[in-house]
Amino acid sequence: MVANPPIERPGSPDFLVNKLNRQQRQADEQGRQSKYPFSVAHGGVPDFTVLPNADNSGAVVSLYDGAGTLVVATDAATKYGLARPFTQVPMYPSQPGLVYSGAGSAIPLYSGQLVQLNSCFYLSWNFTVSSGGVTGLTGSTYAKLVDTVTGWTWTTPTVALSTGVSSTGNLLNGPFSVQVPKSSLGHFMTIDLYGWVSANTGNSNAVAITPLAVLGADYALSQAYFAGTTSP
């Protein structure tokens, strides 16, 4: 035998509670309402949250691993783009096999491509100048980021480094960073690192570049380097 469910008497507490619950469910389904703020955790360790940003003008979506370490999150500072993960950009020689270049005008020595998903872009690289043994030289370098869809372009300051006869010099460039326009999110971007002998060309004088950190990043990391820093 199957027991009959208890009869709900109109006006009873159970009847009214169930009726209110049904109406709430119907309202949620009809309006497709979601619960906000929203948080899922286990044992006090966060797993997934959708929380208001600082001025309550939007939401910050965050995903954590099992230990509570932030893995994926939107950028609360800019209110668009990713804060995590950073987007590592593979960099390759623009001219395969070329290590040193004696070019007397700006040419790309390293190039990379990415789809911009983070709110900011951050990079640093090592610049080397080497005298061929007859004269010293001055080498110059800069980086250029281009949104191939909109044409938006960002260029770092040009940095120069000189060295004496038969000597080699090295310069750590950056970090340099920029906040990318919201309209560039999801667009295909190119990044090129330029270098050239800007004084005393010839005589085997040459320059070289080694990329160090080239990545899409969040505002928290990038904002300190918007003006760029150099280290002689």
C-alpha positions as a LaTeX table, in Angstrom:
\begin{tabular}{lrrr}
\hline
Residue & $x$ (\AA) & $y$ (\AA) & $z$ (\AA) \\
\hline
Met1 & 0.00 & 0.00 & 0.00 \\
Val2 & 1.01 & 3.56 & $-0.67$ \\
Ala3 & 0.30 & 5.98 & 2.10 \\
Asn4 & $-1.74$ & 8.98 & 1.10 \\
Pro5 & $-0.05$ & 12.34 & 1.63 \\
Pro6 & $-1.44$ & 14.32 & 4.53 \\
Ile7 & $-4.28$ & 16.61 & 3.64 \\
Glu8 & $-3.33$ & 20.29 & 3.69 \\
Arg9 & $-6.16$ & 22.28 & 5.22 \\
Pro10 & $-6.70$ & 25.71 & 3.68 \\
Gly11 & $-5.49$ & 28.33 & 6.10 \\
Ser12 & $-3.09$ & 25.98 & 7.90 \\
Pro13 & 0.58 & 27.00 & 8.26 \\
Asp14 & 1.80 & 24.17 & 6.00 \\
Phe15 & $-0.68$ & 25.06 & 3.30 \\
Leu16 & 0.29 & 28.72 & 3.30 \\
Val17 & 4.04 & 28.02 & 3.35 \\
Asn18 & 3.81 & 25.60 & 0.44 \\
Lys19 & 1.65 & 28.02 & $-1.50$ \\
Leu20 & 4.15 & 30.85 & $-1.02$ \\
Asn21 & 7.03 & 28.57 & $-2.03$ \\
Arg22 & 5.23 & 27.56 & $-5.21$ \\
Gln23 & 4.51 & 31.18 & $-6.08$ \\
Gln24 & 8.15 & 32.14 & $-5.51$ \\
Arg25 & 9.35 & 29.29 & $-7.73$ \\
Gln26 & 6.93 & 30.35 & $-10.45$ \\
Ala27 & 8.07 & 33.97 & $-10.21$ \\
Asp28 & 11.73 & 32.94 & $-10.42$ \\
Glu29 & 11.10 & 30.72 & $-13.43$ \\
Gln30 & 8.99 & 33.29 & $-15.25$ \\
Gly31 & 11.42 & 36.12 & $-14.66$ \\
Arg32 & 14.49 & 33.88 & $-14.97$ \\
Gln33 & 15.78 & 35.48 & $-11.80$ \\
Ser34 & 19.16 & 34.49 & $-10.43$ \\
Lys35 & 20.38 & 34.66 & $-6.86$ \\
Tyr36 & 22.91 & 37.49 & $-6.40$ \\
Pro37 & 25.32 & 37.78 & $-4.67$ \\
Phe38 & 26.13 & 34.11 & $-5.09$ \\
Ser39 & 28.76 & 31.98 & $-3.37$ \\
Val40 & 29.64 & 28.28 & $-3.22$ \\
Ala41 & 32.19 & 27.00 & $-0.71$ \\
His42 & 33.22 & 23.85 & 1.10 \\
Gly43 & 34.48 & 23.88 & 4.68 \\
Gly44 & 34.90 & 27.64 & 4.56 \\
Val45 & 37.05 & 27.43 & 1.39 \\
Pro46 & 35.60 & 29.34 & $-1.59$ \\
Asp47 & 34.86 & 27.47 & $-4.82$ \\
Phe48 & 32.86 & 29.93 & $-6.92$ \\
Thr49 & 31.54 & 33.44 & $-6.26$ \\
Val50 & 29.60 & 36.17 & $-8.05$ \\
Leu51 & 29.98 & 39.27 & $-5.89$ \\
Pro52 & 29.51 & 43.05 & $-6.31$ \\
Asn53 & 32.56 & 45.11 & $-7.23$ \\
Ala54 & 33.76 & 47.96 & $-5.03$ \\
Asp55 & 31.20 & 50.57 & $-6.11$ \\
Asn56 & 28.41 & 48.03 & $-6.60$ \\
Ser57 & 28.13 & 48.89 & $-10.30$ \\
Gly58 & 28.73 & 45.35 & $-11.53$ \\
Ala59 & 29.74 & 41.83 & $-10.61$ \\
Val60 & 33.09 & 40.11 & $-10.08$ \\
Val61 & 33.03 & 36.45 & $-11.11$ \\
Ser62 & 35.68 & 34.23 & $-9.47$ \\
Leu63 & 36.55 & 30.53 & $-9.72$ \\
Tyr64 & 38.89 & 28.85 & $-7.22$ \\
Asp65 & 40.68 & 25.51 & $-7.08$ \\
Gly66 & 40.04 & 22.99 & $-4.31$ \\
Ala67 & 42.52 & 24.74 & $-2.01$ \\
Gly68 & 40.88 & 28.15 & $-2.37$ \\
Thr69 & 43.48 & 29.60 & $-4.78$ \\
Leu70 & 42.05 & 32.02 & $-7.34$ \\
Val71 & 42.20 & 30.47 & $-10.83$ \\
Val72 & 39.80 & 32.48 & $-13.01$ \\
Ala73 & 38.38 & 35.94 & $-12.23$ \\
Thr74 & 37.10 & 39.06 & $-13.94$ \\
Asp75 & 38.99 & 42.31 & $-13.29$ \\
Ala76 & 37.28 & 44.20 & $-10.48$ \\
Ala77 & 39.37 & 47.35 & $-11.02$ \\
Thr78 & 38.55 & 47.93 & $-14.69$ \\
Lys79 & 35.16 & 46.13 & $-14.63$ \\
Tyr80 & 35.99 & 44.33 & $-17.86$ \\
Gly81 & 38.38 & 41.62 & $-19.01$ \\
Leu82 & 40.12 & 38.90 & $-17.04$ \\
Ala83 & 42.23 & 39.38 & $-13.94$ \\
Arg84 & 43.17 & 35.67 & $-13.89$ \\
Pro85 & 44.63 & 33.82 & $-15.59$ \\
Phe86 & 47.35 & 35.93 & $-17.16$ \\
Thr87 & 47.72 & 35.30 & $-20.90$ \\
Gln88 & 51.27 & 34.23 & $-21.70$ \\
Val89 & 52.28 & 35.31 & $-25.22$ \\
Pro90 & 54.76 & 33.02 & $-27.03$ \\
Met91 & 57.43 & 35.14 & $-28.75$ \\
Tyr92 & 59.39 & 34.03 & $-31.80$ \\
Pro93 & 62.26 & 35.51 & $-33.85$ \\
Ser94 & 60.75 & 37.74 & $-36.53$ \\
Gln95 & 63.51 & 36.51 & $-38.86$ \\
Pro96 & 64.17 & 32.82 & $-38.06$ \\
Gly97 & 67.81 & 32.12 & $-37.22$ \\
Leu98 & 68.71 & 35.78 & $-36.67$ \\
Val99 & 70.29 & 36.44 & $-33.27$ \\
Tyr100 & 72.17 & 39.72 & $-33.74$ \\
Ser101 & 71.10 & 42.42 & $-36.19$ \\
Gly102 & 73.22 & 45.24 & $-37.61$ \\
Ala103 & 70.24 & 47.02 & $-39.19$ \\
Gly104 & 70.48 & 50.80 & $-39.13$ \\
Ser105 & 66.72 & 51.39 & $-38.82$ \\
Ala106 & 64.00 & 49.92 & $-36.61$ \\
Ile107 & 63.08 & 46.33 & $-37.47$ \\
Pro108 & 61.12 & 43.76 & $-35.42$ \\
Leu109 & 63.43 & 41.15 & $-33.92$ \\
Tyr110 & 60.80 & 39.24 & $-31.91$ \\
Ser111 & 57.08 & 38.93 & $-32.63$ \\
Gly112 & 54.04 & 37.36 & $-31.00$ \\
Gln113 & 50.25 & 37.11 & $-31.39$ \\
Leu114 & 47.36 & 36.78 & $-28.96$ \\
Val115 & 43.64 & 37.19 & $-28.49$ \\
Gln116 & 43.29 & 39.97 & $-25.89$ \\
Leu117 & 41.20 & 38.73 & $-22.94$ \\
Asn118 & 42.80 & 40.62 & $-20.04$ \\
Ser119 & 42.18 & 44.26 & $-19.20$ \\
Cys120 & 45.87 & 45.18 & $-19.47$ \\
Phe121 & 49.10 & 44.23 & $-21.25$ \\
Tyr122 & 52.52 & 43.90 & $-19.57$ \\
Leu123 & 55.98 & 43.24 & $-20.96$ \\
Ser124 & 59.71 & 43.45 & $-20.36$ \\
Trp125 & 62.72 & 42.35 & $-22.41$ \\
Asn126 & 66.50 & 42.34 & $-22.38$ \\
Phe127 & 68.35 & 44.44 & $-24.97$ \\
Thr128 & 71.97 & 43.67 & $-25.88$ \\
Val129 & 74.41 & 45.81 & $-27.90$ \\
Ser130 & 77.74 & 44.47 & $-29.11$ \\
Ser131 & 80.64 & 46.42 & $-30.67$ \\
Gly132 & 82.42 & 44.71 & $-33.53$ \\
Gly133 & 85.82 & 45.91 & $-32.37$ \\
Val134 & 86.34 & 48.99 & $-34.55$ \\
Thr135 & 83.90 & 51.54 & $-33.15$ \\
Gly136 & 81.47 & 51.69 & $-30.29$ \\
Leu137 & 77.78 & 51.92 & $-31.01$ \\
Thr138 & 74.40 & 53.04 & $-29.73$ \\
Gly139 & 71.44 & 50.70 & $-30.06$ \\
Ser140 & 67.75 & 51.58 & $-29.66$ \\
Thr141 & 64.67 & 49.49 & $-28.90$ \\
Tyr142 & 60.92 & 49.73 & $-28.32$ \\
Ala143 & 57.82 & 47.51 & $-28.40$ \\
Lys144 & 54.55 & 47.94 & $-30.30$ \\
Leu145 & 51.14 & 46.38 & $-29.60$ \\
Val146 & 48.46 & 46.56 & $-32.31$ \\
Asp147 & 44.76 & 45.65 & $-32.33$ \\
Thr148 & 44.41 & 44.26 & $-35.84$ \\
Val149 & 40.63 & 44.77 & $-35.78$ \\
Thr150 & 40.26 & 48.39 & $-34.65$ \\
Gly151 & 43.78 & 49.64 & $-35.41$ \\
Trp152 & 44.35 & 50.76 & $-31.82$ \\
Thr153 & 48.11 & 50.92 & $-31.21$ \\
Trp154 & 50.32 & 51.25 & $-28.16$ \\
Thr155 & 54.07 & 51.91 & $-28.40$ \\
Thr156 & 56.47 & 51.88 & $-25.46$ \\
Pro157 & 59.08 & 54.60 & $-25.02$ \\
Thr158 & 62.21 & 54.14 & $-27.15$ \\
Val159 & 65.21 & 53.26 & $-25.00$ \\
Ala160 & 68.84 & 53.66 & $-26.13$ \\
Leu161 & 72.01 & 51.96 & $-24.90$ \\
Ser162 & 75.63 & 52.76 & $-25.86$ \\
Thr163 & 78.81 & 50.73 & $-25.51$ \\
Gly164 & 82.49 & 51.26 & $-26.19$ \\
Val165 & 84.85 & 49.61 & $-28.65$ \\
Ser166 & 85.00 & 45.80 & $-28.37$ \\
Ser167 & 82.48 & 45.74 & $-25.53$ \\
Thr168 & 78.95 & 44.46 & $-24.93$ \\
Gly169 & 76.18 & 46.11 & $-22.95$ \\
Asn170 & 72.84 & 44.84 & $-21.63$ \\
Leu171 & 69.70 & 46.70 & $-20.62$ \\
Leu172 & 66.55 & 45.41 & $-18.93$ \\
Asn173 & 63.66 & 47.27 & $-20.55$ \\
Gly174 & 60.51 & 47.80 & $-18.53$ \\
Pro175 & 58.32 & 46.55 & $-17.20$ \\
Phe176 & 56.04 & 48.58 & $-19.47$ \\
Ser177 & 52.28 & 48.18 & $-19.34$ \\
Val178 & 49.05 & 49.67 & $-20.67$ \\
Gln179 & 45.32 & 49.37 & $-20.00$ \\
Val180 & 43.75 & 48.00 & $-23.17$ \\
Pro181 & 40.48 & 49.62 & $-24.35$ \\
Lys182 & 37.36 & 47.65 & $-23.54$ \\
Ser183 & 36.56 & 47.69 & $-27.27$ \\
Ser184 & 39.72 & 45.61 & $-27.93$ \\
Leu185 & 38.69 & 42.63 & $-25.79$ \\
Gly186 & 38.44 & 39.45 & $-27.82$ \\
His187 & 40.39 & 40.98 & $-30.71$ \\
Phe188 & 43.46 & 39.54 & $-32.40$ \\
Met189 & 46.56 & 41.50 & $-31.31$ \\
Thr190 & 50.17 & 41.52 & $-32.48$ \\
Ile191 & 53.20 & 42.44 & $-30.39$ \\
Asp192 & 56.63 & 43.24 & $-31.89$ \\
Leu193 & 59.93 & 44.01 & $-30.17$ \\
Tyr194 & 62.07 & 46.35 & $-32.28$ \\
Gly195 & 65.83 & 46.89 & $-32.16$ \\
Trp196 & 68.47 & 48.55 & $-34.35$ \\
Val197 & 71.91 & 50.19 & $-34.38$ \\
Ser198 & 71.01 & 53.86 & $-34.06$ \\
Ala199 & 74.57 & 55.24 & $-34.12$ \\
Asn200 & 77.80 & 53.90 & $-35.70$ \\
Thr201 & 76.33 & 51.28 & $-38.01$ \\
Gly202 & 78.61 & 48.84 & $-39.77$ \\
Asn203 & 81.93 & 47.40 & $-38.52$ \\
Ser204 & 79.99 & 44.36 & $-37.23$ \\
Asn205 & 78.16 & 46.45 & $-34.63$ \\
Ala206 & 74.92 & 44.69 & $-33.75$ \\
Val207 & 72.02 & 44.42 & $-31.32$ \\
Ala208 & 69.94 & 41.54 & $-29.98$ \\
Ile209 & 66.72 & 41.06 & $-27.96$ \\
Thr210 & 65.57 & 38.46 & $-25.43$ \\
Pro211 & 61.87 & 38.56 & $-24.39$ \\
Leu212 & 61.40 & 38.17 & $-20.62$ \\
Ala213 & 57.71 & 38.67 & $-19.72$ \\
Val214 & 55.11 & 39.31 & $-22.41$ \\
Leu215 & 51.55 & 38.78 & $-21.22$ \\
Gly216 & 48.00 & 39.93 & $-20.84$ \\
Ala217 & 47.60 & 40.88 & $-17.18$ \\
Asp218 & 45.28 & 42.48 & $-14.65$ \\
Tyr219 & 45.12 & 46.09 & $-13.51$ \\
Ala220 & 46.54 & 45.26 & $-10.07$ \\
Leu221 & 49.87 & 44.11 & $-11.57$ \\
Ser222 & 50.01 & 46.57 & $-14.47$ \\
Gln223 & 49.01 & 49.94 & $-13.05$ \\
Ala224 & 52.40 & 50.57 & $-11.37$ \\
Tyr225 & 54.13 & 50.35 & $-14.78$ \\
Phe226 & 51.82 & 52.42 & $-17.00$ \\
Ala227 & 54.55 & 55.06 & $-17.30$ \\
Gly228 & 57.21 & 52.37 & $-17.74$ \\
Thr229 & 60.44 & 51.81 & $-15.86$ \\
Thr230 & 63.95 & 51.19 & $-17.14$ \\
Ser231 & 66.98 & 49.78 & $-15.43$ \\
Pro232 & 70.43 & 50.85 & $-16.78$ \\
\hline
\end{tabular}
